mmCIF file of C-alpha atoms in Angstrom:
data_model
loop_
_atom_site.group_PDB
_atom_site.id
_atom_site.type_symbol
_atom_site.label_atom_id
_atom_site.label_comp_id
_atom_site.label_asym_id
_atom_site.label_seq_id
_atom_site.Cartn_x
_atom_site.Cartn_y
_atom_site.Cartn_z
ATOM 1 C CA UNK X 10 98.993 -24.169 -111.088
ATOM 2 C CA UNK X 11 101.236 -24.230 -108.081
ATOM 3 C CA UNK X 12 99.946 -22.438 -104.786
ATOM 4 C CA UNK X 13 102.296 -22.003 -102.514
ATOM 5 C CA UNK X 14 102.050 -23.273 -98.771
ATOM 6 C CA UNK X 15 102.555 -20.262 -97.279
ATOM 7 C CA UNK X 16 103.650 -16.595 -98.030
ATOM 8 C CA UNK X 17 106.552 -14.851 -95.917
ATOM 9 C CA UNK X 18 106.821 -11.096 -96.717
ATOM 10 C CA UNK X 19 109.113 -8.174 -95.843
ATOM 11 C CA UNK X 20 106.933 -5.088 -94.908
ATOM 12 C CA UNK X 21 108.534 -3.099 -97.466
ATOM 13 C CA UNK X 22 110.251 -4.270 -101.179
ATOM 14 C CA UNK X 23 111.660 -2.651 -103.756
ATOM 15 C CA UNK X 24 108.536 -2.205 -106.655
ATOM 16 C CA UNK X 25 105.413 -2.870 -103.585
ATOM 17 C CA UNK X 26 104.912 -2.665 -100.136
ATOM 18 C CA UNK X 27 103.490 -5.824 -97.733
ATOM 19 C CA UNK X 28 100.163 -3.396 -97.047
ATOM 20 C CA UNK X 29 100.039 -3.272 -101.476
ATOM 21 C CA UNK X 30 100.267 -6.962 -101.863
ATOM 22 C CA UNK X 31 97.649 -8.015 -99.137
ATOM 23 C CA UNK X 32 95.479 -5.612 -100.763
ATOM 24 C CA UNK X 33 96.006 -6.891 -104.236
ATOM 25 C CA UNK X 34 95.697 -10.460 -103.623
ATOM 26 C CA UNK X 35 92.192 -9.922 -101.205
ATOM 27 C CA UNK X 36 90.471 -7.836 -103.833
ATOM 28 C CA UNK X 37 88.602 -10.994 -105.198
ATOM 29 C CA UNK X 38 87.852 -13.382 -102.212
ATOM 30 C CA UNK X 39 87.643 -12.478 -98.361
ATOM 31 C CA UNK X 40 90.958 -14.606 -97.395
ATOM 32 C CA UNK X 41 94.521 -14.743 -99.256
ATOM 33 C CA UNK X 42 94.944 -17.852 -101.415
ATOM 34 C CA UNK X 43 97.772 -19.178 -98.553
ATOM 35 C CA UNK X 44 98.759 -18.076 -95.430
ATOM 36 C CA UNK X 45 100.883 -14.886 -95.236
ATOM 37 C CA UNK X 46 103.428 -13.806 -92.706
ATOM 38 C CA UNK X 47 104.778 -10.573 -92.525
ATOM 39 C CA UNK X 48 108.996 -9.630 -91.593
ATOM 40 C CA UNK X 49 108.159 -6.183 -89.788
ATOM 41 C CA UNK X 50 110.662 -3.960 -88.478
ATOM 42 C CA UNK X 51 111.383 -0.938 -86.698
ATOM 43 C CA UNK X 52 110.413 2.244 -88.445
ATOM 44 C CA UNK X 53 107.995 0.089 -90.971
ATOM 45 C CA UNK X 54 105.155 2.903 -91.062
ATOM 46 C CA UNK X 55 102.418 -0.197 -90.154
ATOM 47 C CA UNK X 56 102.376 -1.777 -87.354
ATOM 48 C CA UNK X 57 101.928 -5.794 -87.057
ATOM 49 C CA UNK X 58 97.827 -5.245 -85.968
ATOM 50 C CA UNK X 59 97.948 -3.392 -89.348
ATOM 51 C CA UNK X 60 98.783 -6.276 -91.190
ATOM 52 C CA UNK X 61 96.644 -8.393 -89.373
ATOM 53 C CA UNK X 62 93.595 -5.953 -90.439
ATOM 54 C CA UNK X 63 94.917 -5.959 -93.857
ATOM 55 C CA UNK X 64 94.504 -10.249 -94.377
ATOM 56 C CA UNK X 65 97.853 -11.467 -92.998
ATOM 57 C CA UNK X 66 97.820 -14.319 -90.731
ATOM 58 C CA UNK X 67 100.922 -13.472 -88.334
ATOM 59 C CA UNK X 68 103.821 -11.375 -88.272
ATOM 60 C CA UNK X 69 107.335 -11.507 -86.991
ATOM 61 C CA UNK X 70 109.989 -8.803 -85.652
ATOM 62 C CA UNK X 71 112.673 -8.907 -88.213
ATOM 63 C CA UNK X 72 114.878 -8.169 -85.234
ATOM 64 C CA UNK X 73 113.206 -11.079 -83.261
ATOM 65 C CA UNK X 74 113.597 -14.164 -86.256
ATOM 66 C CA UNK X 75 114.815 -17.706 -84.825
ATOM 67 C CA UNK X 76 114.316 -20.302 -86.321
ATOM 68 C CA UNK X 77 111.849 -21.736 -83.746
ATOM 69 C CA UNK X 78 110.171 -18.516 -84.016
ATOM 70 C CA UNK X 79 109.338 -18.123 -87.014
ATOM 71 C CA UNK X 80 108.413 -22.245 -88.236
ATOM 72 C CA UNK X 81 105.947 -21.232 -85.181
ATOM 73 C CA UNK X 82 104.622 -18.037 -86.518
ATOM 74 C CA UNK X 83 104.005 -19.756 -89.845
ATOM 75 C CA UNK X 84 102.433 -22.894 -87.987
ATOM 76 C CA UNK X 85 99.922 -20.192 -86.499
ATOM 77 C CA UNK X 86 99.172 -18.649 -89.578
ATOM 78 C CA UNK X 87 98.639 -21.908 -91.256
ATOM 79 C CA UNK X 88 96.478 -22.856 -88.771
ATOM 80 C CA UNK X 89 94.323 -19.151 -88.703
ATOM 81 C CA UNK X 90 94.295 -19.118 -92.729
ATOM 82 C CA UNK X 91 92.650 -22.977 -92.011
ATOM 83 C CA UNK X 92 90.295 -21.716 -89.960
ATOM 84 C CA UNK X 93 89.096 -18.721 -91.278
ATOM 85 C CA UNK X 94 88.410 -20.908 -94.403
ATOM 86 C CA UNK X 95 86.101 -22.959 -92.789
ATOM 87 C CA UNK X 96 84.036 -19.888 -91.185
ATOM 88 C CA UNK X 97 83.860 -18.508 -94.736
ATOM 89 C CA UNK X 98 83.044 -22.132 -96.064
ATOM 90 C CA UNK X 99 79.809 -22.576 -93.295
ATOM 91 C CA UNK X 100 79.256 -18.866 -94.434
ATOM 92 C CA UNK X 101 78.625 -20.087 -97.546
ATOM 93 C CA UNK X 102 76.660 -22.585 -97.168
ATOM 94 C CA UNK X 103 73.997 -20.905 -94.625
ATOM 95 C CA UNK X 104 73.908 -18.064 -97.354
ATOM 96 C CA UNK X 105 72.498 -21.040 -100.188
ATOM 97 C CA UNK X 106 70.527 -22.457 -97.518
ATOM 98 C CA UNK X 107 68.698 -19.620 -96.640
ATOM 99 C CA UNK X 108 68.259 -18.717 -100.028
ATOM 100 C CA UNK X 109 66.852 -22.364 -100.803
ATOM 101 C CA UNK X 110 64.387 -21.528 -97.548
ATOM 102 C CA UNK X 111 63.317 -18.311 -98.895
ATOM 103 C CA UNK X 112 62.466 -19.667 -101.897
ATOM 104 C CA UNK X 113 60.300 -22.889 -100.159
ATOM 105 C CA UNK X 114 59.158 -20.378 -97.819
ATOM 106 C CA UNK X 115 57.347 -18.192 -100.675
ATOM 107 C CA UNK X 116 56.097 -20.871 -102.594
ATOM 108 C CA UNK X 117 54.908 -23.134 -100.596
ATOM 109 C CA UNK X 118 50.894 -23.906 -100.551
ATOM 110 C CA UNK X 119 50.162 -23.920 -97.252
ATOM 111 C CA UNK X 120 50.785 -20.911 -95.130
ATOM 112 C CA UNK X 121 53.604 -19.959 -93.237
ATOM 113 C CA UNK X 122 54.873 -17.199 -90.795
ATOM 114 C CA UNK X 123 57.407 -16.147 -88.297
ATOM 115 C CA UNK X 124 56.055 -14.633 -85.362
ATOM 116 C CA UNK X 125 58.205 -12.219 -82.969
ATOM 117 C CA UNK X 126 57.750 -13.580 -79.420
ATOM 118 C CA UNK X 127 55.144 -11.155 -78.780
ATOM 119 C CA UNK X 128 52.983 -12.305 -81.355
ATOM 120 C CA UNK X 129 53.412 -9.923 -84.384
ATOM 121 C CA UNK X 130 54.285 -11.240 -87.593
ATOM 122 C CA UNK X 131 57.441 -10.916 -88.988
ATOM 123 C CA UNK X 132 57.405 -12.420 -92.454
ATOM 124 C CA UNK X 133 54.613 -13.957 -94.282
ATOM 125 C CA UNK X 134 54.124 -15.883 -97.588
ATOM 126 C CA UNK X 135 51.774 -15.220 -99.924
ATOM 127 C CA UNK X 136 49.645 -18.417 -99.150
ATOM 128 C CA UNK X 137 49.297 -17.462 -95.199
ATOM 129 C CA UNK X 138 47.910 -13.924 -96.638
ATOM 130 C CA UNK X 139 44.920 -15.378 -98.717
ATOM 131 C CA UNK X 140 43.953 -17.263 -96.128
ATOM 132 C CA UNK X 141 43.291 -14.549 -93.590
ATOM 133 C CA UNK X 142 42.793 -12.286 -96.319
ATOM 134 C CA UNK X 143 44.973 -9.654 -95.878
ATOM 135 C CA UNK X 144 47.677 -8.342 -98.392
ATOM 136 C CA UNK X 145 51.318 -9.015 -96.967
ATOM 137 C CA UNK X 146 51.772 -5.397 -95.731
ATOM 138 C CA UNK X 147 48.414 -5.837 -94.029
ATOM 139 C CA UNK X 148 49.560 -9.086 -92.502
ATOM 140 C CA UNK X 149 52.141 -7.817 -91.246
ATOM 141 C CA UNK X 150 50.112 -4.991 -88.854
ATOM 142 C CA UNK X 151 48.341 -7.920 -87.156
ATOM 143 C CA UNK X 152 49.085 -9.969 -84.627
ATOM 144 C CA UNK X 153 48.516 -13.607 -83.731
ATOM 145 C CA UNK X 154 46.618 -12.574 -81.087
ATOM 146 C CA UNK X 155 44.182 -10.555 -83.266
ATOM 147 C CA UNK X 156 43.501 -13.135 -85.450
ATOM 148 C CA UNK X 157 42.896 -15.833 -83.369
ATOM 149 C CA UNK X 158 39.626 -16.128 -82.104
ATOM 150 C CA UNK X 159 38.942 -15.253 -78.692
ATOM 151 C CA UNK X 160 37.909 -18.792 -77.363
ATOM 152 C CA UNK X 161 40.893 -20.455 -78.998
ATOM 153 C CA UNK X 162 43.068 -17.386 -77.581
ATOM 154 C CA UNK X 163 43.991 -18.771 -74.154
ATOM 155 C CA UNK X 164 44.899 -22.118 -75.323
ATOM 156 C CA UNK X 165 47.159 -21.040 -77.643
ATOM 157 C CA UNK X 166 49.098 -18.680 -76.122
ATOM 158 C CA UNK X 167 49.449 -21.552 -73.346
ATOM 159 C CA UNK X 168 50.938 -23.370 -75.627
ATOM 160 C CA UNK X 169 53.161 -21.121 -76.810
ATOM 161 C CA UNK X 170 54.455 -20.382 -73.132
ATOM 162 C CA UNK X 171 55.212 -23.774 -73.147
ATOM 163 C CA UNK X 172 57.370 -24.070 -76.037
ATOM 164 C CA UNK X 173 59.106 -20.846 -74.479
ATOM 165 C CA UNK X 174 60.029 -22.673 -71.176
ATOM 166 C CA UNK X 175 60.779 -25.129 -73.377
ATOM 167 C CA UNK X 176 58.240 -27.894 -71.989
ATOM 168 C CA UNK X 177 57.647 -28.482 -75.705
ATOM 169 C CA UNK X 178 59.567 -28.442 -79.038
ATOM 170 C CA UNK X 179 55.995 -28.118 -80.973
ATOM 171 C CA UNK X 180 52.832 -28.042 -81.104
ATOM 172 C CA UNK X 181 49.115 -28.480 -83.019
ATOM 173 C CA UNK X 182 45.973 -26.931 -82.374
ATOM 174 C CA UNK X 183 42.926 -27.005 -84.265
ATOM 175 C CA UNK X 184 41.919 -23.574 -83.430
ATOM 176 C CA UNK X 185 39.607 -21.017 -85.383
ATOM 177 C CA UNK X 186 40.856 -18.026 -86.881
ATOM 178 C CA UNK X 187 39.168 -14.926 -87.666
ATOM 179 C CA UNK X 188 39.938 -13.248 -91.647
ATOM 180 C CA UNK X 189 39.703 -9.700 -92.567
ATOM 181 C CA UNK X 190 36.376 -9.769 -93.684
ATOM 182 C CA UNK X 191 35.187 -11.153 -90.068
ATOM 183 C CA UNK X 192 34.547 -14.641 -91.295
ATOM 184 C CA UNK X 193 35.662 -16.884 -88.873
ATOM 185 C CA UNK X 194 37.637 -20.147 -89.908
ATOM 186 C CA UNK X 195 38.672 -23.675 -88.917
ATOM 187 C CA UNK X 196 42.393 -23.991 -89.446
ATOM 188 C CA UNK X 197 44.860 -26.587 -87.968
ATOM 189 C CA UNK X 198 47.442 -24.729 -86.660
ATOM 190 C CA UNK X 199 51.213 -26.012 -85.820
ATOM 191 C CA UNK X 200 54.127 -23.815 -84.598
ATOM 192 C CA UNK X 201 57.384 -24.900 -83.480
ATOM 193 C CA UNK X 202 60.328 -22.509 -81.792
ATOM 194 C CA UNK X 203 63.303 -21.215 -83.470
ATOM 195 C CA UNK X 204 66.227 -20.355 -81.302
ATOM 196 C CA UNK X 205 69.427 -18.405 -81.564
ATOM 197 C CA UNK X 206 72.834 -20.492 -81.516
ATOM 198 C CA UNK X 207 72.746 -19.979 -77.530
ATOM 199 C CA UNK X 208 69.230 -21.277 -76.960
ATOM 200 C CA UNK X 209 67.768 -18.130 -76.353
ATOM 201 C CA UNK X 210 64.115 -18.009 -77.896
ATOM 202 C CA UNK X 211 64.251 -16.732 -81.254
ATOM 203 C CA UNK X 212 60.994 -16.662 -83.173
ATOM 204 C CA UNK X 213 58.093 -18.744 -83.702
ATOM 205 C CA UNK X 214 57.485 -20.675 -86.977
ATOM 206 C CA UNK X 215 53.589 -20.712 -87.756
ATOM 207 C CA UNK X 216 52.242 -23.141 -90.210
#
């Protein structure tokens, strides 16, 4: 099946407007098959931004056409369609990554958290719950500061500081740790720093 390079449309035909077509051809996937320009004139009802909203690439004053101008305005929407594809493409694949994560994340045997920079848990597995005894919405009221005991406290939030000023990337502390039932436990305890795409701190990972 042939797929055309790219798509150059009037804003208004005979059976279907431009605005109908985008529509049709987007209802299955988040970007046209091909690039599409639109021919707009005066009077069309929709402006150019319109079509742009809609899933076109570009668009071009009927009024306005050159040559130059419009192997240009198809050479930019060529070039938009491209890259749009490769945003949805790296969309994609983050999407089945963190799926594949979720599911390591929840099965894994030894126990695993994110912590909010303050020290309250924001997701738990099941395995970091039976050791510290809690059920997962019980987890999830504590803090690492609660169940760390109070000798080991200092050190690790030190440490912790430091991966914040980002004097570290990790770190591992044997450190005790107190469960529900007030039993206090040996446990060795490495966290590492997740950041957000700008290096701003993000969340701890607890392990």
């Amino acid at each position: 099946q042939l797929r055309p390079d790219c798509v150059i449309l009037r804003d208004t035909l005979p059976d279907m407007s431009a605005m109908e077509i985008l529509a049709a051809v987007l209802t299955s996937d988040e970007l046209p098959p091909c690039p599409f320009v639109v021919l707009t004139q005066n009077g069309c009802p929709h402006s150019g931004r319109d079509f742009l909203r809609a899933g076109a690439q570009d668009y071009i004053g009927r009024e306005w056409i050159t040559p130059q101008g419009l192997t240009r305005s198809i050479e930019n929407a060529a070039e938009r369609w491209a890259l749009a594809r490769k945003l949805i493409e790296r969309n994609y694949k983050l999407i089945e990554s963190e799926k594949q994560f979720r599911v390591i994340f929840a099965s894994a045997a030894i126990g695993i958290a994110r912590v909010e920079l303050d020290g309250s848990f924001a997701v738990v597995n099941d395995a970091f719950c039976r050791i510290h005894g809690y059920s997962k919405d019980e987890m999830l009221t504590q803090t690492i500061q609660q169940v760390t005991h109070p000798e080991d406290l200092a050190a690790d939030m030190a440490f912790m500081q430091e991966l914040l000023n980002g004097g570290r990337t990790n770190y591992t502390l044997e450190k005790r740790k107190i469960r529900k039932d007030g039993v206090t436990i040996w446990a060795n305890h490495s966290v590492s720093l997740d950041r957000h795409s700008d290096g701003t701190p993000y969340q701890f990972i607890s392990a």
